[in-house]
Tab-separated table of C-alpha atoms and ligand atoms in Angstrom:
chain	number	residue	atom	x	y	z
Y	1	MET	CA	-157.543	152.280	-22.049
Y	2	GLY	CA	-158.702	153.057	-25.796
Y	3	GLU	CA	-157.686	155.270	-28.512
Y	4	ILE	CA	-157.239	158.796	-28.262
Y	5	ARG	CA	-160.377	159.889	-30.380
Y	6	VAL	CA	-160.795	164.185	-30.997
Y	7	ASP	CA	-163.632	162.901	-33.427
Y	8	ARG	CA	-166.317	163.357	-31.015
Y	9	ILE	CA	-165.915	166.710	-29.356
Y	10	GLU	CA	-165.746	170.972	-29.262
Y	11	GLN	CA	-162.045	171.730	-29.837
Y	12	ILE	CA	-162.192	174.104	-27.332
Y	13	ASN	CA	-159.509	177.085	-28.166
Y	14	THR	CA	-160.058	179.606	-26.024
Y	15	TYR	CA	-160.687	178.700	-21.405
Y	16	TYR	CA	-163.106	181.075	-20.064
Y	17	THR	CA	-161.373	180.549	-16.651
Y	18	CYS	CA	-161.276	182.906	-12.518
Y	19	LYS	CA	-158.966	181.466	-11.153
Y	20	GLU	CA	-156.601	184.688	-11.394
Y	21	THR	CA	-159.569	186.402	-9.785
Y	22	LEU	CA	-159.731	184.434	-6.983
Y	23	GLU	CA	-155.991	184.973	-6.105
Y	24	ARG	CA	-156.446	188.843	-6.501
Y	25	ARG	CA	-159.469	188.854	-4.168
Y	26	MET	CA	-157.108	186.700	-1.986
Y	27	VAL	CA	-154.436	189.649	-2.406
Y	28	MET	CA	-156.080	192.297	-1.786
Y	29	LYS	CA	-159.255	191.383	0.520
Y	30	GLY	CA	-157.637	188.488	2.031
Y	31	ARG	CA	-155.911	187.836	5.969
Y	32	LYS	CA	-157.418	190.564	6.984
Y	33	SER	CA	-157.107	189.277	11.076
Y	34	GLY	CA	-153.286	188.493	10.209
Y	35	PHE	CA	-150.947	189.615	13.088
Y	36	ARG	CA	-149.738	193.744	12.308
Y	37	SER	CA	-149.255	194.443	16.150
Y	38	GLU	CA	-146.881	196.628	17.372
Y	39	THR	CA	-147.180	196.195	21.631
Y	40	LYS	CA	-147.606	192.925	23.572
Y	41	GLU	CA	-150.464	194.441	24.674
Y	42	ALA	CA	-151.791	194.395	20.922
Y	43	TYR	CA	-150.393	191.203	20.873
Y	44	GLN	CA	-152.545	189.732	23.690
Y	45	GLU	CA	-154.999	190.901	22.798
Y	46	TRP	CA	-154.613	190.261	18.592
Y	47	ARG	CA	-154.026	186.497	19.774
Y	48	THR	CA	-157.100	186.367	21.777
Y	49	GLY	CA	-159.529	187.575	19.148
Y	50	LEU	CA	-158.047	186.056	16.204
Y	51	LYS	CA	-158.318	182.016	18.462
Y	52	GLN	CA	-161.818	183.318	18.226
Y	53	THR	CA	-162.257	183.519	14.870
Y	54	LEU	CA	-160.545	180.757	14.182
Y	55	SER	CA	-161.955	178.765	15.783
Y	56	ASP	CA	-165.283	179.260	13.868
Y	57	LEU	CA	-164.125	178.963	11.460
Y	58	ILE	CA	-162.949	175.532	11.851
Y	59	GLY	CA	-166.371	175.036	14.169
Y	60	LEU	CA	-165.178	174.305	17.630
Y	61	GLN	CA	-168.955	175.374	18.975
Y	62	ASN	CA	-170.423	172.734	16.353
Y	63	MET	CA	-168.208	169.298	18.300
Y	64	THR	CA	-170.274	167.131	21.185
Y	65	PRO	CA	-168.371	167.515	24.972
Y	66	CYS	CA	-169.087	163.879	26.531
Y	67	PRO	CA	-167.147	162.159	29.344
Y	68	LEU	CA	-163.898	161.082	29.192
Y	69	ARG	CA	-164.244	157.636	28.233
Y	70	ALA	CA	-161.087	155.545	27.528
Y	71	GLU	CA	-160.355	151.903	27.370
Y	72	THR	CA	-157.201	150.187	26.986
Y	73	LEU	CA	-157.252	147.110	23.848
Y	74	GLU	CA	-153.879	146.002	24.220
Y	75	LYS	CA	-150.551	146.153	25.818
Y	76	VAL	CA	-147.000	145.162	24.772
Y	77	VAL	CA	-142.836	145.621	24.575
Y	78	ILE	CA	-141.803	146.474	21.463
Y	79	GLU	CA	-138.225	147.197	20.458
Y	80	ASP	CA	-135.385	149.059	22.917
Y	81	GLY	CA	-137.722	148.416	26.362
Y	82	ILE	CA	-140.408	150.050	24.362
Y	83	THR	CA	-143.940	149.469	26.460
Y	84	ARG	CA	-147.056	150.165	23.032
Y	85	GLU	CA	-150.303	149.906	24.825
Y	86	LYS	CA	-153.533	150.106	22.475
Y	87	VAL	CA	-156.444	153.015	23.733
Y	88	ILE	CA	-159.006	153.743	22.265
Y	89	ILE	CA	-161.138	157.435	23.804
Y	90	GLU	CA	-164.147	158.986	23.639
Y	91	VAL	CA	-163.657	161.771	21.419
Y	92	GLU	CA	-167.749	162.957	20.826
Y	93	GLU	CA	-170.723	160.836	22.105
Y	94	ASP	CA	-170.003	157.270	20.365
Y	95	VAL	CA	-166.806	158.505	18.115
Y	96	TRP	CA	-163.973	156.998	19.348
Y	97	MET	CA	-160.327	156.999	18.637
Y	98	PRO	CA	-157.991	154.783	18.409
Y	99	VAL	CA	-154.273	155.768	19.650
Y	100	TYR	CA	-150.942	153.757	20.193
Y	101	ILE	CA	-148.891	154.593	23.671
Y	102	LEU	CA	-145.315	154.149	23.257
Y	103	ILE	CA	-143.635	154.206	26.618
Y	104	PRO	CA	-139.806	154.290	27.049
Y	105	GLU	CA	-138.396	152.506	30.006
Y	106	LYS	CA	-136.781	154.858	30.530
Y	107	VAL	CA	-139.162	157.896	30.673
Y	108	ASN	CA	-137.178	162.224	30.442
Y	109	GLU	CA	-137.168	163.336	33.871
Y	110	VAL	CA	-137.587	166.601	31.744
Y	111	PRO	CA	-140.466	169.540	32.538
Y	112	ILE	CA	-142.700	168.464	29.104
Y	113	PRO	CA	-142.405	164.091	29.324
Y	114	CYS	CA	-145.339	163.806	26.792
Y	115	PHE	CA	-145.953	164.189	23.204
Y	116	MET	CA	-148.735	163.947	20.652
Y	117	ALA	CA	-147.333	162.068	17.433
Y	118	ALA	CA	-149.646	163.515	14.548
Y	119	PRO	CA	-150.344	161.552	10.851
Y	120	GLY	CA	-149.595	162.914	8.372
Y	121	HIS	CA	-151.526	161.003	4.436
Y	122	LEU	CA	-150.728	157.755	2.974
Y	123	GLY	CA	-148.623	156.656	5.493
Y	124	ALA	CA	-152.264	154.336	7.163
Y	125	GLY	CA	-152.483	156.785	10.312
Y	126	LYS	CA	-151.042	155.721	13.948
Y	127	TYR	CA	-149.236	152.128	11.730
Y	128	SER	CA	-146.887	154.202	10.375
Y	129	VAL	CA	-145.828	157.330	13.231
Y	130	ALA	CA	-145.855	154.491	15.855
Y	131	GLY	CA	-143.444	152.228	13.755
Y	132	ARG	CA	-145.010	149.191	12.923
Y	133	ARG	CA	-141.878	148.778	10.256
Y	134	GLU	CA	-143.580	144.941	10.606
Y	135	ILE	CA	-146.644	145.553	8.270
Y	136	PRO	CA	-144.903	145.528	4.052
Y	137	ALA	CA	-146.622	148.531	3.535
Y	138	VAL	CA	-146.217	149.993	6.679
Y	139	ARG	CA	-142.140	149.985	6.449
Y	140	ASP	CA	-142.356	151.127	2.799
Y	141	ALA	CA	-144.356	153.971	4.077
Y	142	ILE	CA	-142.096	154.680	6.695
Y	143	GLU	CA	-139.103	153.987	4.382
Y	144	ARG	CA	-140.313	157.780	1.910
Y	145	PHE	CA	-141.603	159.392	4.612
Y	146	HIS	CA	-139.580	158.681	7.501
Y	147	TYR	CA	-142.679	158.251	9.212
Y	148	ASP	CA	-142.190	156.722	12.057
Y	149	TYR	CA	-141.245	160.244	14.166
Y	150	GLY	CA	-143.602	158.624	16.852
Y	151	LEU	CA	-140.966	155.530	17.836
Y	152	GLN	CA	-138.341	158.086	17.203
Y	153	MET	CA	-139.522	160.236	20.029
Y	154	ALA	CA	-140.351	157.148	22.065
Y	155	LYS	CA	-136.239	156.079	21.233
Y	156	LEU	CA	-135.818	159.617	22.462
Y	157	GLY	CA	-137.327	159.053	25.966
Y	158	TYR	CA	-140.814	160.672	25.628
Y	159	VAL	CA	-144.255	159.178	26.404
Y	160	THR	CA	-145.532	159.984	22.564
Y	161	PHE	CA	-149.812	159.073	21.928
Y	162	CYS	CA	-149.949	158.291	18.292
Y	163	PRO	CA	-153.934	158.681	17.240
Y	164	ASP	CA	-155.705	157.884	14.348
Y	165	CYS	CA	-157.372	161.097	13.346
Y	166	ARG	CA	-160.510	160.796	11.667
Y	167	GLY	CA	-160.475	159.438	8.546
Y	168	PHE	CA	-157.415	157.908	8.982
Y	169	GLY	CA	-156.332	153.975	10.255
Y	170	GLU	CA	-158.983	152.922	11.918
Y	171	ARG	CA	-160.977	155.471	11.574
Y	172	ARG	CA	-161.327	155.472	8.050
Y	173	GLU	CA	-165.149	155.773	6.911
Y	174	ALA	CA	-167.268	153.375	4.901
Y	175	ALA	CA	-165.747	154.367	1.287
Y	176	LEU	CA	-162.483	153.149	1.867
Y	177	GLN	CA	-163.263	150.341	4.253
Y	178	GLN	CA	-161.839	147.333	2.364
Y	179	ASP	CA	-158.546	145.515	3.261
Y	180	THR	CA	-156.143	146.402	0.291
Y	181	GLU	CA	-153.488	148.108	-0.051
Y	182	ASN	CA	-154.457	150.957	-1.173
Y	183	ALA	CA	-157.001	151.875	0.785
Y	184	PHE	CA	-155.066	151.205	4.250
Y	185	LEU	CA	-152.504	153.526	3.834
Y	186	ASN	CA	-155.501	155.887	2.086
Y	187	SER	CA	-157.236	157.980	4.763
Y	188	THR	CA	-161.255	159.388	4.135
Y	189	CYS	CA	-160.736	162.708	5.085
Y	190	PHE	CA	-161.618	164.268	1.671
Y	191	HIS	CA	-164.801	162.341	2.002
Y	192	LEU	CA	-165.394	163.545	5.639
Y	193	ALA	CA	-163.891	167.664	4.508
Y	194	HIS	CA	-167.745	167.160	2.456
Y	195	MET	CA	-169.596	165.649	5.559
Y	196	ALA	CA	-168.693	168.229	7.877
Y	197	GLU	CA	-168.588	170.985	6.132
Y	198	PRO	CA	-172.271	172.198	4.585
Y	199	LEU	CA	-172.720	170.826	8.607
Y	200	GLY	CA	-170.556	174.068	10.123
Y	201	GLN	CA	-167.471	171.953	10.587
Y	202	THR	CA	-163.918	170.970	8.897
Y	203	VAL	CA	-161.217	168.358	9.384
Y	204	ILE	CA	-159.351	170.590	10.936
Y	205	GLY	CA	-161.956	171.084	13.479
Y	206	MET	CA	-162.230	167.821	13.816
Y	207	CYS	CA	-158.670	166.792	14.347
Y	208	THR	CA	-158.601	170.118	16.437
Y	209	TRP	CA	-161.415	169.242	19.115
Y	210	ASP	CA	-159.201	165.004	19.113
Y	211	LEU	CA	-156.097	165.993	20.091
Y	212	MET	CA	-157.645	168.930	22.991
Y	213	ARG	CA	-159.418	165.692	24.194
Y	214	LEU	CA	-156.194	163.944	24.422
Y	215	ILE	CA	-153.986	166.135	26.393
Y	216	ASP	CA	-157.015	165.796	28.716
Y	217	TYR	CA	-156.696	161.813	29.122
Y	218	ILE	CA	-153.009	162.111	28.984
Y	219	GLN	CA	-153.189	164.778	31.921
Y	220	ALA	CA	-155.995	162.513	34.267
Y	221	ARG	CA	-153.546	159.455	33.929
Y	222	GLY	CA	-152.025	161.477	36.588
Y	223	GLU	CA	-148.661	158.680	35.787
Y	224	TRP	CA	-147.006	161.846	33.879
Y	225	LYS	CA	-145.704	165.664	34.578
Y	226	CYS	CA	-147.839	167.534	31.731
Y	227	GLU	CA	-148.805	170.772	32.203
Y	228	LYS	CA	-147.554	170.919	29.571
Y	229	VAL	CA	-147.302	168.734	26.386
Y	230	GLY	CA	-144.866	168.428	23.006
Y	231	CYS	CA	-146.991	167.835	19.371
Y	232	LEU	CA	-145.272	167.086	16.514
Y	233	GLY	CA	-146.884	165.622	12.644
Y	234	PHE	CA	-145.697	166.128	9.309
Y	235	SER	CA	-147.378	167.312	6.767
Y	236	GLY	CA	-151.469	166.572	7.593
Y	237	GLY	CA	-150.092	166.113	10.964
Y	238	GLY	CA	-147.491	169.424	10.833
Y	239	MET	CA	-151.330	170.079	9.749
Y	240	GLN	CA	-153.036	168.826	12.740
Y	241	THR	CA	-150.352	170.411	15.053
Y	242	LEU	CA	-149.904	174.171	13.959
Y	243	TRP	CA	-154.490	173.843	14.961
Y	244	ALA	CA	-153.628	172.093	17.845
Y	245	GLY	CA	-151.070	174.285	18.580
Y	246	ALA	CA	-152.573	177.143	18.068
Y	247	MET	CA	-156.102	175.864	19.575
Y	248	ASP	CA	-154.904	174.662	23.156
Y	249	ASP	CA	-152.358	176.730	25.520
Y	250	ARG	CA	-151.957	173.649	27.047
Y	251	ILE	CA	-149.543	172.649	24.167
Y	252	GLY	CA	-145.765	173.600	25.241
Y	253	ILE	CA	-143.532	172.744	22.553
Y	254	SER	CA	-144.349	172.198	18.870
Y	255	ILE	CA	-142.891	170.113	15.641
Y	256	ILE	CA	-144.357	171.072	12.636
Y	257	SER	CA	-142.913	169.874	9.502
Y	258	GLY	CA	-143.258	170.172	6.208
Y	259	TYR	CA	-146.682	171.848	6.736
Y	260	MET	CA	-145.784	175.623	6.371
Y	261	TYR	CA	-145.442	177.623	3.318
Y	262	GLY	CA	-148.139	180.704	2.355
Y	263	TYR	CA	-151.809	180.047	1.919
Y	264	ARG	CA	-151.351	182.059	-2.167
Y	265	ASP	CA	-149.540	179.704	-3.890
Y	266	SER	CA	-149.860	176.506	-1.925
Y	267	LEU	CA	-153.711	176.008	-2.084
Y	268	LEU	CA	-155.132	178.349	-4.217
Y	269	THR	CA	-152.828	178.706	-7.289
Y	270	LEU	CA	-151.545	174.865	-5.936
Y	271	ASN	CA	-155.406	172.977	-5.528
Y	272	GLY	CA	-155.463	169.929	-6.253
Y	273	ASN	CA	-154.489	169.167	-2.778
Y	274	CYS	CA	-156.552	166.440	-0.359
Y	275	SER	CA	-160.242	169.124	0.548
Y	276	CYS	CA	-159.035	168.152	4.803
Y	277	ASN	CA	-156.587	170.978	3.692
Y	278	TYR	CA	-159.985	173.717	3.632
Y	279	VAL	CA	-161.177	175.300	5.770
Y	280	PRO	CA	-164.209	177.332	4.493
Y	281	GLY	CA	-163.266	181.782	5.334
Y	282	LEU	CA	-160.027	181.200	6.282
Y	283	TRP	CA	-158.389	183.153	3.976
Y	284	MET	CA	-159.631	186.316	3.735
Y	285	HIS	CA	-158.644	186.299	7.767
Y	286	ALA	CA	-155.639	184.409	8.699
Y	287	ASP	CA	-152.056	182.403	6.590
Y	288	MET	CA	-150.763	179.979	8.111
Y	289	GLY	CA	-147.652	182.137	9.522
Y	290	ASP	CA	-150.258	183.842	11.500
Y	291	ILE	CA	-151.968	180.882	13.110
Y	292	ALA	CA	-148.321	179.693	14.144
Y	293	ALA	CA	-147.976	183.539	15.593
Y	294	LEU	CA	-150.790	181.908	17.840
Y	295	HIS	CA	-148.144	179.034	19.010
Y	296	ALA	CA	-146.170	181.706	21.207
Y	297	PRO	CA	-144.359	181.695	24.153
Y	298	ALA	CA	-143.557	177.370	22.819
Y	299	PRO	CA	-140.608	176.574	21.514
Y	300	MET	CA	-141.149	175.824	17.920
Y	301	LEU	CA	-139.377	173.817	15.021
Y	302	ILE	CA	-140.877	174.252	11.690
Y	303	GLN	CA	-138.774	171.824	9.105
Y	304	SER	CA	-138.646	172.901	5.265
Y	305	CYS	CA	-137.328	170.971	2.428
Y	306	ARG	CA	-135.893	173.017	-0.290
Y	307	GLU	CA	-137.378	170.971	-3.142
Y	308	ASP	CA	-141.013	170.420	-0.899
Y	309	ASP	CA	-143.486	171.014	-3.707
Y	310	LEU	CA	-146.449	171.767	-1.814
Y	311	ALA	CA	-144.073	174.999	-1.328
Y	312	GLY	CA	-145.701	175.659	-4.317
Y	313	HIS	CA	-143.874	177.964	-7.729
Y	314	SER	CA	-141.973	179.654	-5.163
Y	315	GLY	CA	-141.056	177.206	-3.295
Y	316	LEU	CA	-138.706	177.983	0.837
Y	317	GLN	CA	-139.457	182.099	-0.402
Y	318	ASN	CA	-143.364	180.947	1.041
Y	319	VAL	CA	-141.945	179.297	3.249
Y	320	ILE	CA	-139.478	181.839	4.087
Y	321	GLU	CA	-142.365	184.558	4.434
Y	322	GLN	CA	-144.717	182.802	6.822
Y	323	LEU	CA	-141.569	182.168	9.028
Y	324	GLU	CA	-141.593	186.419	9.091
Y	325	ILE	CA	-144.255	186.894	10.691
Y	326	ILE	CA	-144.005	184.060	13.406
Y	327	ARG	CA	-140.481	185.352	14.084
Y	328	SER	CA	-142.345	188.919	14.273
Y	329	ALA	CA	-145.189	188.189	16.647
Y	330	TYR	CA	-141.441	185.668	19.000
Y	331	ARG	CA	-139.558	188.626	18.444
Y	332	LEU	CA	-142.297	191.532	20.195
Y	333	GLN	CA	-142.473	190.113	23.339
Y	334	GLY	CA	-138.430	188.834	23.011
Y	335	LEU	CA	-138.600	185.084	22.503
Y	336	GLU	CA	-137.644	184.543	18.875
Y	337	ASP	CA	-134.918	182.349	20.183
Y	338	ARG	CA	-137.946	179.804	20.600
Y	339	ILE	CA	-137.539	179.877	16.935
Y	340	VAL	CA	-136.395	177.169	14.497
Y	341	HIS	CA	-136.177	176.766	11.680
Y	342	ASP	CA	-134.544	173.948	9.967
Y	343	VAL	CA	-134.348	173.593	6.275
Y	344	ARG	CA	-132.947	169.986	5.011
Y	345	PRO	CA	-131.918	169.521	1.147
Y	346	GLY	CA	-135.093	167.152	-1.424
Y	347	GLY	CA	-138.590	166.952	-1.270
Y	348	HIS	CA	-141.521	166.544	1.151
Y	349	CYS	CA	-139.575	163.564	3.795
Y	350	PHE	CA	-139.711	164.320	7.424
Y	351	HIS	CA	-136.327	164.502	8.903
Y	352	PRO	CA	-135.750	163.309	12.498
Y	353	GLU	CA	-131.569	164.473	12.914
Y	354	CYS	CA	-133.176	167.943	14.935
Y	355	LEU	CA	-135.159	166.356	16.701
Y	356	ALA	CA	-132.542	165.803	19.975
Y	357	PRO	CA	-130.802	168.920	19.322
Y	358	PHE	CA	-134.170	171.041	19.247
Y	359	LEU	CA	-135.672	169.389	22.719
Y	360	ALA	CA	-132.582	169.679	24.016
Y	361	HIS	CA	-133.164	173.671	23.027
Y	362	ALA	CA	-136.570	173.838	24.270
Y	363	GLN	CA	-136.663	171.255	27.070
Y	364	LYS	CA	-133.789	174.435	28.723
Y	365	VAL	CA	-136.640	177.206	27.914
Y	366	TYR	CA	-138.716	175.222	30.346
Y	367	GLU	CA	-136.409	174.426	33.196
Y	368	GLY	CA	-137.419	176.498	35.816
Y	369	GLU	CA	-140.523	177.281	34.610
Y	370	LEU	CA	-142.683	174.577	35.443
I	401	ZN	ZN1	-156.739	164.461	3.453
């Protein structure tokens, strides 16, 4: 770095900005399709309408269906007798998604035996989620965020599918195709957002599509009872779980960690987040709580950390307001006990201790139903 010079510029004393106007516009005009129903029938009508609106906004109509082709590339036994398969699945024509499948020696004989575990940023995609601790950079990411929740689920007896979402791990686009630690851990979802949005697509739409295709694959294998599957994720993985559960009714249990905040504080006032979080037009229609309310009747765990900076200046209050939207929607159907809010100390991080008690609760909900 050279010395800081101020003699080559004009110094600005007053800036003429527009952030405040955008915030005001969001307050005045935003969330016009938010949850406000007062009867079960009105909720169903609202749900159908918002699902369609969101599907259009994220560009699901612009995805290209293709036959379900898959190839198994690897099969190894890892710790605790868990078998790890690596498969690639064709999600759109010529677009392949690598997935680690962790199969426990003894699969839970419970209503929902299969879970998808979506990755968040800075964990090299499926490598951290599937617990590849023997890779030092991955081990550090796991220790920082407790990122190995796919492996933790397999240890609890669930068949767990850990995909690389678009732009992550082996799906990095050209900008980060280097064998450096930084490139390996990072993702090109930022670049994908710029490529997709002018084409009427979004990263959220592409990731949601891929998880829907993964459910097709899980069901087509026919090895486990999976009329419904579970989905979980932390941070960007929480974002994917939020959207996949809203768009696909086959998701019967949702675990969203570190991704439930009001959009205004978290993505407008705080505006340095990755471009993959942004959907053109979204805030005019819905807040995060409205999207999560579409998961009903699925049991849902929302996990929040008290000092998570991503919640914005009002902190946990910005989470609680969204929780209230979700609870209202579930309450209307007498299902409020299906929502669990797990609050932990510290910053942005996944806490696996919540998994076993919540899953016992969620499975109970389904006993006798499936
Ligand atoms: Zn991103």
